PDB file of C-alpha atoms and ligand atoms in Angstrom:
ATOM      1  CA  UNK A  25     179.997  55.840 -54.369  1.00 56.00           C
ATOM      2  CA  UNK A  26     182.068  53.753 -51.511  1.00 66.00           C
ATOM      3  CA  UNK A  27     180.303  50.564 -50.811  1.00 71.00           C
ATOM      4  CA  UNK A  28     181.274  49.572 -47.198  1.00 75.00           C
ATOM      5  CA  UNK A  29     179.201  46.483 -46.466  1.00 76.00           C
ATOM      6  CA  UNK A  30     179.497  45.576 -42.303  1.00 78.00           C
ATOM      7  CA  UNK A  31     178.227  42.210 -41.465  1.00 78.00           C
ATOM      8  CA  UNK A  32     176.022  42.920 -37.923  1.00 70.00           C
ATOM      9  CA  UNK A  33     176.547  38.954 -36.970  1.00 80.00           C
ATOM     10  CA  UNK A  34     179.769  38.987 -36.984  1.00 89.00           C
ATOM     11  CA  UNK A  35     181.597  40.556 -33.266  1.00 93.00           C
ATOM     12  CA  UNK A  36     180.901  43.915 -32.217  1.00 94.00           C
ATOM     13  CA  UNK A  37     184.917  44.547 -31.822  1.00 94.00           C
ATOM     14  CA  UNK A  38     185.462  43.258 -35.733  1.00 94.00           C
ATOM     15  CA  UNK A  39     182.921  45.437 -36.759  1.00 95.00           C
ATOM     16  CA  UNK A  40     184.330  48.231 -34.950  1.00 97.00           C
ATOM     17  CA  UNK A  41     187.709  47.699 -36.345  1.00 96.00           C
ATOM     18  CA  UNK A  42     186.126  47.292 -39.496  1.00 95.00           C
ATOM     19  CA  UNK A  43     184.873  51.136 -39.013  1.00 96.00           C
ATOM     20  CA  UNK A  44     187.714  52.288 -38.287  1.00 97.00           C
ATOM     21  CA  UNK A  45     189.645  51.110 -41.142  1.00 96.00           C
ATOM     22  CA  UNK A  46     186.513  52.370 -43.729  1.00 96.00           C
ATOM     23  CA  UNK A  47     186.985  55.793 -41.563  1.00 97.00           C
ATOM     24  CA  UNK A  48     190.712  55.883 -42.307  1.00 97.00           C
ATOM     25  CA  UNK A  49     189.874  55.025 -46.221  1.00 96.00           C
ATOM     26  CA  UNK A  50     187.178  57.533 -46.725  1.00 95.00           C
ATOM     27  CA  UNK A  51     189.301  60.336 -45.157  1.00 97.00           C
ATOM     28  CA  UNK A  52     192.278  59.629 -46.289  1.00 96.00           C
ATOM     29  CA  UNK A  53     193.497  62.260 -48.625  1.00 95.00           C
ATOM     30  CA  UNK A  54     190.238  64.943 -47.755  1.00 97.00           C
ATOM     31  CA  UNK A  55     191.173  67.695 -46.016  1.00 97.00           C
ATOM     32  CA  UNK A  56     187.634  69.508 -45.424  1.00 98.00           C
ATOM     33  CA  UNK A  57     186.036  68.671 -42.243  1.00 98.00           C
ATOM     34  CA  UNK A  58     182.740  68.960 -42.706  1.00 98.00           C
ATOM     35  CA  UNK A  59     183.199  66.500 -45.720  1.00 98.00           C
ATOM     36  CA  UNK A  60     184.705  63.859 -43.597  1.00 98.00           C
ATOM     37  CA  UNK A  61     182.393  64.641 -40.905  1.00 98.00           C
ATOM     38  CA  UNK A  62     179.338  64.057 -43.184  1.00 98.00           C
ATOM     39  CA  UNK A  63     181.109  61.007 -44.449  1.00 97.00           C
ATOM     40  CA  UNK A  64     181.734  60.119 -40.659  1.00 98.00           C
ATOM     41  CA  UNK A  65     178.204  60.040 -39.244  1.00 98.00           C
ATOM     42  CA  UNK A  66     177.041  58.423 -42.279  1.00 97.00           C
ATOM     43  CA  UNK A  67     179.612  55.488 -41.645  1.00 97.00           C
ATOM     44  CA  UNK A  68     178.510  55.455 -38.002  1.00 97.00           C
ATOM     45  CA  UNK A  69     175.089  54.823 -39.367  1.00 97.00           C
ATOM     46  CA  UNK A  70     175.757  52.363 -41.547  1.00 95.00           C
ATOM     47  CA  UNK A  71     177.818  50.018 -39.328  1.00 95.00           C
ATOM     48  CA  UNK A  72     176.292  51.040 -35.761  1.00 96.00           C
ATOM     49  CA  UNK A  73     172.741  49.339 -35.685  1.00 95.00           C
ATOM     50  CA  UNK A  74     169.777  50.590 -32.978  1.00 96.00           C
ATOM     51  CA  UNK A  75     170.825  54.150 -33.208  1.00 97.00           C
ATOM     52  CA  UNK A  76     168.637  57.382 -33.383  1.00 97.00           C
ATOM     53  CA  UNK A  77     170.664  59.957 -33.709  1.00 98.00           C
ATOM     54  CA  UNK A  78     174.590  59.988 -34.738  1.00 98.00           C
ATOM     55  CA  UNK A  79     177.000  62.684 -35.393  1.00 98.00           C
ATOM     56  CA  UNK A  80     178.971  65.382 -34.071  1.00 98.00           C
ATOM     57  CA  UNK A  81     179.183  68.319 -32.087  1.00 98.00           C
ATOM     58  CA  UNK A  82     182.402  70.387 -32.382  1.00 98.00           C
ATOM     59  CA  UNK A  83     184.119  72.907 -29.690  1.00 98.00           C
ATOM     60  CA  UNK A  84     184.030  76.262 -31.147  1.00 98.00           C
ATOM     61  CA  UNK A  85     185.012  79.403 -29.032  1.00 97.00           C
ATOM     62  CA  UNK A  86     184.296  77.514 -26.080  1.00 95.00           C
ATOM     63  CA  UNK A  87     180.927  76.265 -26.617  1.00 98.00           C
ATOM     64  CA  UNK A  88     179.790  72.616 -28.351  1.00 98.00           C
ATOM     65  CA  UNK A  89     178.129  73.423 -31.876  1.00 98.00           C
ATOM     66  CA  UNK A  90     176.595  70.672 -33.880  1.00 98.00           C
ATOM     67  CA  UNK A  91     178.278  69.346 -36.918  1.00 98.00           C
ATOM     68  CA  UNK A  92     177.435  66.861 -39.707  1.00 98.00           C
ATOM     69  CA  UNK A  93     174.820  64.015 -38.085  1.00 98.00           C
ATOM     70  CA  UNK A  94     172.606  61.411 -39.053  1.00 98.00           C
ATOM     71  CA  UNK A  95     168.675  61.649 -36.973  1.00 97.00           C
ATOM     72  CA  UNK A  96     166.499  64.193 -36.219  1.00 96.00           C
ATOM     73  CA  UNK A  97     167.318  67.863 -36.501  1.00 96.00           C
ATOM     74  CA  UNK A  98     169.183  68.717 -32.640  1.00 96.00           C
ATOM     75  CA  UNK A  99     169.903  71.255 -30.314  1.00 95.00           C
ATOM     76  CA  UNK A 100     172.335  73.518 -32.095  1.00 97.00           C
ATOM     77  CA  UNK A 101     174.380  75.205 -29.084  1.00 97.00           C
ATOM     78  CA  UNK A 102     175.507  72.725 -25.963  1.00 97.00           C
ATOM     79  CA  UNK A 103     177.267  74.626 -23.415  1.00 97.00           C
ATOM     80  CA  UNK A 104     180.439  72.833 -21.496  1.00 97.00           C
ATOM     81  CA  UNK A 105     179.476  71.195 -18.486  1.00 96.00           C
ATOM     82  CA  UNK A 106     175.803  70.781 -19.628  1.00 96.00           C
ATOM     83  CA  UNK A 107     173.938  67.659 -20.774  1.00 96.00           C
ATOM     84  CA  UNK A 108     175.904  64.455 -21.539  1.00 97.00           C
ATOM     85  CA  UNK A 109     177.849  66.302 -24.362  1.00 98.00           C
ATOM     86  CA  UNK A 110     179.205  69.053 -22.396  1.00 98.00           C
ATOM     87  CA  UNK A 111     180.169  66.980 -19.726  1.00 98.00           C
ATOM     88  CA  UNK A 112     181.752  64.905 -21.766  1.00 98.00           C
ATOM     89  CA  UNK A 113     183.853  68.008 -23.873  1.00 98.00           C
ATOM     90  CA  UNK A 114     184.363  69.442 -20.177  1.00 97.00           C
ATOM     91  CA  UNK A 115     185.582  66.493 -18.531  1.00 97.00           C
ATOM     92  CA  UNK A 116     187.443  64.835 -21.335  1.00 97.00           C
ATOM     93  CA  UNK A 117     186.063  61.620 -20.532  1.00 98.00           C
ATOM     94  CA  UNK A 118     183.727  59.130 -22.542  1.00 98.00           C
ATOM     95  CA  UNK A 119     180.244  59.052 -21.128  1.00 98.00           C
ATOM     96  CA  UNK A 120     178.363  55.620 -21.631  1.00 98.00           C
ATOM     97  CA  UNK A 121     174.811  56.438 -20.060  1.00 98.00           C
ATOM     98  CA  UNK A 122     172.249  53.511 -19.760  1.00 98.00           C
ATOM     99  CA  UNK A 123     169.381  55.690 -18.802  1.00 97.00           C
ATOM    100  CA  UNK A 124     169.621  59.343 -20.152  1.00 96.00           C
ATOM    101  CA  UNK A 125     166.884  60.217 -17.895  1.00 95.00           C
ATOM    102  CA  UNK A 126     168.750  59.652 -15.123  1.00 95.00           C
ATOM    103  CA  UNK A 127     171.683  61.734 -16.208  1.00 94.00           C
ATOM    104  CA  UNK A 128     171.723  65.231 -14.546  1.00 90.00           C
ATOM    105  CA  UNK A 129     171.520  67.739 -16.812  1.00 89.00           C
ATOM    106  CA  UNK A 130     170.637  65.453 -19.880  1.00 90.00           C
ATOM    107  CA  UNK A 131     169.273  67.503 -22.942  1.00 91.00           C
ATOM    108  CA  UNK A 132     166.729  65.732 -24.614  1.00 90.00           C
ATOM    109  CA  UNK A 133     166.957  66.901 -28.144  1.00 86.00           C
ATOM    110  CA  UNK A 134     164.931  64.140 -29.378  1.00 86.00           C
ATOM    111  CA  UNK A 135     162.628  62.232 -27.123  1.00 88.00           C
ATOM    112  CA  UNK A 136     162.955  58.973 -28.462  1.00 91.00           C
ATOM    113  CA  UNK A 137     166.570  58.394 -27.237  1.00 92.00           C
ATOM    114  CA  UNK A 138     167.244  56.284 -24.577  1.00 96.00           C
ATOM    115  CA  UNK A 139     170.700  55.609 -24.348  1.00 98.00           C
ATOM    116  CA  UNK A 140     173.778  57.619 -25.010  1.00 98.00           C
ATOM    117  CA  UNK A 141     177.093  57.151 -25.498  1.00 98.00           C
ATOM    118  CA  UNK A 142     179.680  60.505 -25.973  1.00 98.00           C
ATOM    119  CA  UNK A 143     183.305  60.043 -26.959  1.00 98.00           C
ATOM    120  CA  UNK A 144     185.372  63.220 -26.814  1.00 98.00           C
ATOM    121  CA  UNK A 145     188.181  63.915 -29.789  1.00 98.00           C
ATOM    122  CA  UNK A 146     190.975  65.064 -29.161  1.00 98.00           C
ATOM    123  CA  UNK A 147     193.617  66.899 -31.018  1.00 97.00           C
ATOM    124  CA  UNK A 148     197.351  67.839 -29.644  1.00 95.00           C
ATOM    125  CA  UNK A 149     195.875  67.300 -26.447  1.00 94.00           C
ATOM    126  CA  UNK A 150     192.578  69.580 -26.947  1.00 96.00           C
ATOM    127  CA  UNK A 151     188.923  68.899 -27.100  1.00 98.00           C
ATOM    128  CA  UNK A 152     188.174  69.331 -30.329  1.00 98.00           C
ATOM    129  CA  UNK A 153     185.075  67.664 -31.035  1.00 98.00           C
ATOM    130  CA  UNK A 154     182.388  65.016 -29.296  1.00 98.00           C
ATOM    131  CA  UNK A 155     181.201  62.193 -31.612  1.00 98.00           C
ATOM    132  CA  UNK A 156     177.672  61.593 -29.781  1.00 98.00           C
ATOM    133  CA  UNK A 157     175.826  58.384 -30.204  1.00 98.00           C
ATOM    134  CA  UNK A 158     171.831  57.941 -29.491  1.00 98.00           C
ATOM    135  CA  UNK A 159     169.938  54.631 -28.996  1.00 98.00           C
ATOM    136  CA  UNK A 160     166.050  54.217 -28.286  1.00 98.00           C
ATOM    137  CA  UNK A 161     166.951  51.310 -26.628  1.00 98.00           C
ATOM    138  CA  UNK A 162     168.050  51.573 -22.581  1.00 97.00           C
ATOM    139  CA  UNK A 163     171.771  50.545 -21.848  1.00 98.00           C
ATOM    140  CA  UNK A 164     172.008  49.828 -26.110  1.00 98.00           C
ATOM    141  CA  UNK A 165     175.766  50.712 -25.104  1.00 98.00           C
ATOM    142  CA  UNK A 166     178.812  49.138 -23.584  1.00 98.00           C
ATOM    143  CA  UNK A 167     182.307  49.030 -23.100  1.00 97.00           C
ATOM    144  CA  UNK A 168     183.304  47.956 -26.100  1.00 97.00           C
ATOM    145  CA  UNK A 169     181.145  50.414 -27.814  1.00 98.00           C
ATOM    146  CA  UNK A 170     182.832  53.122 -25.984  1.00 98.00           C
ATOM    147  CA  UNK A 171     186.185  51.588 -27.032  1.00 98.00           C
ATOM    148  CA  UNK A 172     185.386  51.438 -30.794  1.00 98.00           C
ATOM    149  CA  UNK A 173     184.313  54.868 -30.899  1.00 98.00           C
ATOM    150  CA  UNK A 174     187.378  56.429 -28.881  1.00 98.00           C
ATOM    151  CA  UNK A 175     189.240  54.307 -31.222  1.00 98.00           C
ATOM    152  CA  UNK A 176     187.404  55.716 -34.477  1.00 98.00           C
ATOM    153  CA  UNK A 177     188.183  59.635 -32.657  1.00 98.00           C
ATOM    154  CA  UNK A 178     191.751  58.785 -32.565  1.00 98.00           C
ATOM    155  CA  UNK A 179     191.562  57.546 -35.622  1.00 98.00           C
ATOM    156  CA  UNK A 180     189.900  60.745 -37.255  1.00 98.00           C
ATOM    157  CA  UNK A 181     191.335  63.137 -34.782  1.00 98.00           C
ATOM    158  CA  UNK A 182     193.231  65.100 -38.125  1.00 97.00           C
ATOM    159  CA  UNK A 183     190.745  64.342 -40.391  1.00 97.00           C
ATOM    160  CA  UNK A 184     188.426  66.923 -38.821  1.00 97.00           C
TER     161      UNK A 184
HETATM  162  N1  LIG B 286     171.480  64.406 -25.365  1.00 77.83           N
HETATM  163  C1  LIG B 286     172.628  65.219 -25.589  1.00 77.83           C
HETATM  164  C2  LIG B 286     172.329  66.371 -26.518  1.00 77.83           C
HETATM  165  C3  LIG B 286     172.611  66.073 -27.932  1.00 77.83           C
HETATM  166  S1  LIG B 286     171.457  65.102 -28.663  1.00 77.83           S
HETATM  167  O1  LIG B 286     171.345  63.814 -27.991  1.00 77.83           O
HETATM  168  C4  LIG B 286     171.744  64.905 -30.270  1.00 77.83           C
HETATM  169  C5  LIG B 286     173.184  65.747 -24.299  1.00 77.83           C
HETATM  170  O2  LIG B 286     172.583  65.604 -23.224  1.00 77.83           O
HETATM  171  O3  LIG B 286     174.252  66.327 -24.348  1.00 77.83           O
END
C-alpha cells in the first residue's frame, strides 16, 4: 500500500509539486505502463479534488485509445483532431476549456463534465499519450493546473 496523504488547503502549486514527486516515487523502478498508468490516474484522483473523470488516452497507430482512468466508463477510440483530446494529441498543445460545451467538436463521454483540461505527453519529441482531466464544475481549471499536469507528463513521459 503507498499512503500519499495531499493536504487540499495548502497551495495548488505545492500540491502539484507534491504529485509530481509521489508520481516519480511510485514509478520509479516499474517498467509496465499500464501499471504506472493505473497508479497515475489513481494519484491524480487522490490529490486533484472536483474531478469526474481522470486518466489517459494513449496514441496508438495514429488514433487516441483510452488507457488506465479513474470515472465513468469513456469513449474508447478518439480520433486526432476530434474533441478536446484529439485536438490536443494533434496540436501538441495543452487545452484548458472552461465550458466544454462551447468547444467545437467536444465529445461528451460523460454528461456531467463541465470543464476540461488535456495535457499532451510527449516522448523524444512524439505524442505519446494525453493525460485528460474532467470537472463538473465550469472553468474548475487554470493555469496553474495546466502547468502541474504538463509538469507531472514530463515527469512520467518514460514511465509509460
Ligand atoms: N471530452 C473528451 C473525451 C474524453 S472524456 O472526457 C473522458 C474530448 O472531447 O476529447
Amino acid at each position: 500500500m503507498f499512503a500519499f496523504e495531499p493536504d487540499p488547503a495548502q497551495p495548488k502549486a505545492d500540491v502539484y509539486r507534491e504529485l509530481v514527486e509521489a508520481a516519480r516515487a511510485l514509478t520509479a523502478g516499474e517498467p509496465d505502463p499500464v501499471a504506472n498508468m493505473a497508479n497515475l490516474a489513481a494519484l491524480i484522483w487522490q490529490f486533484v479534488p472536483r474531478l469526474n473523470w481522470a486518466g489517459f488516452y494513449r496514441m496508438i497507430d495514429g488514433e487516441l485509445v483510452l488507457g488506465p482512468f479513474q470515472g465513468k466508463p469513456a469513449c474508447i477510440r478518439i480520433p486526432l483532431g476530434k474533441g478536446v483530446c484529439g485536438t490536443a494529441a494533434q496540436s501538441g498543445e495543452t487545452q484548458l476549456v472552461p465550458d466544454v460545451h462551447a468547444f467545437p467538436g467536444h465529445i461528451a463521454c460523460d454528461g456531467a463534465s463541465a470543464s476540461e483540461l488535456v495535457v499532451p505527453v510527449r516522448r523524444d519529441g512524439r505524442v505519446i499519450a494525453v493525460i485528460d482531466l474532467d470537472s463538473p464544475e465550469p472553468a474548475r481549471f487554470d493555469e496553474e493546473d495546466a502547468a502541474g499536469i504538463e509538469a507531472l507528463a514530463a515527469a512520467i513521459a518514460a514511465a509509460i
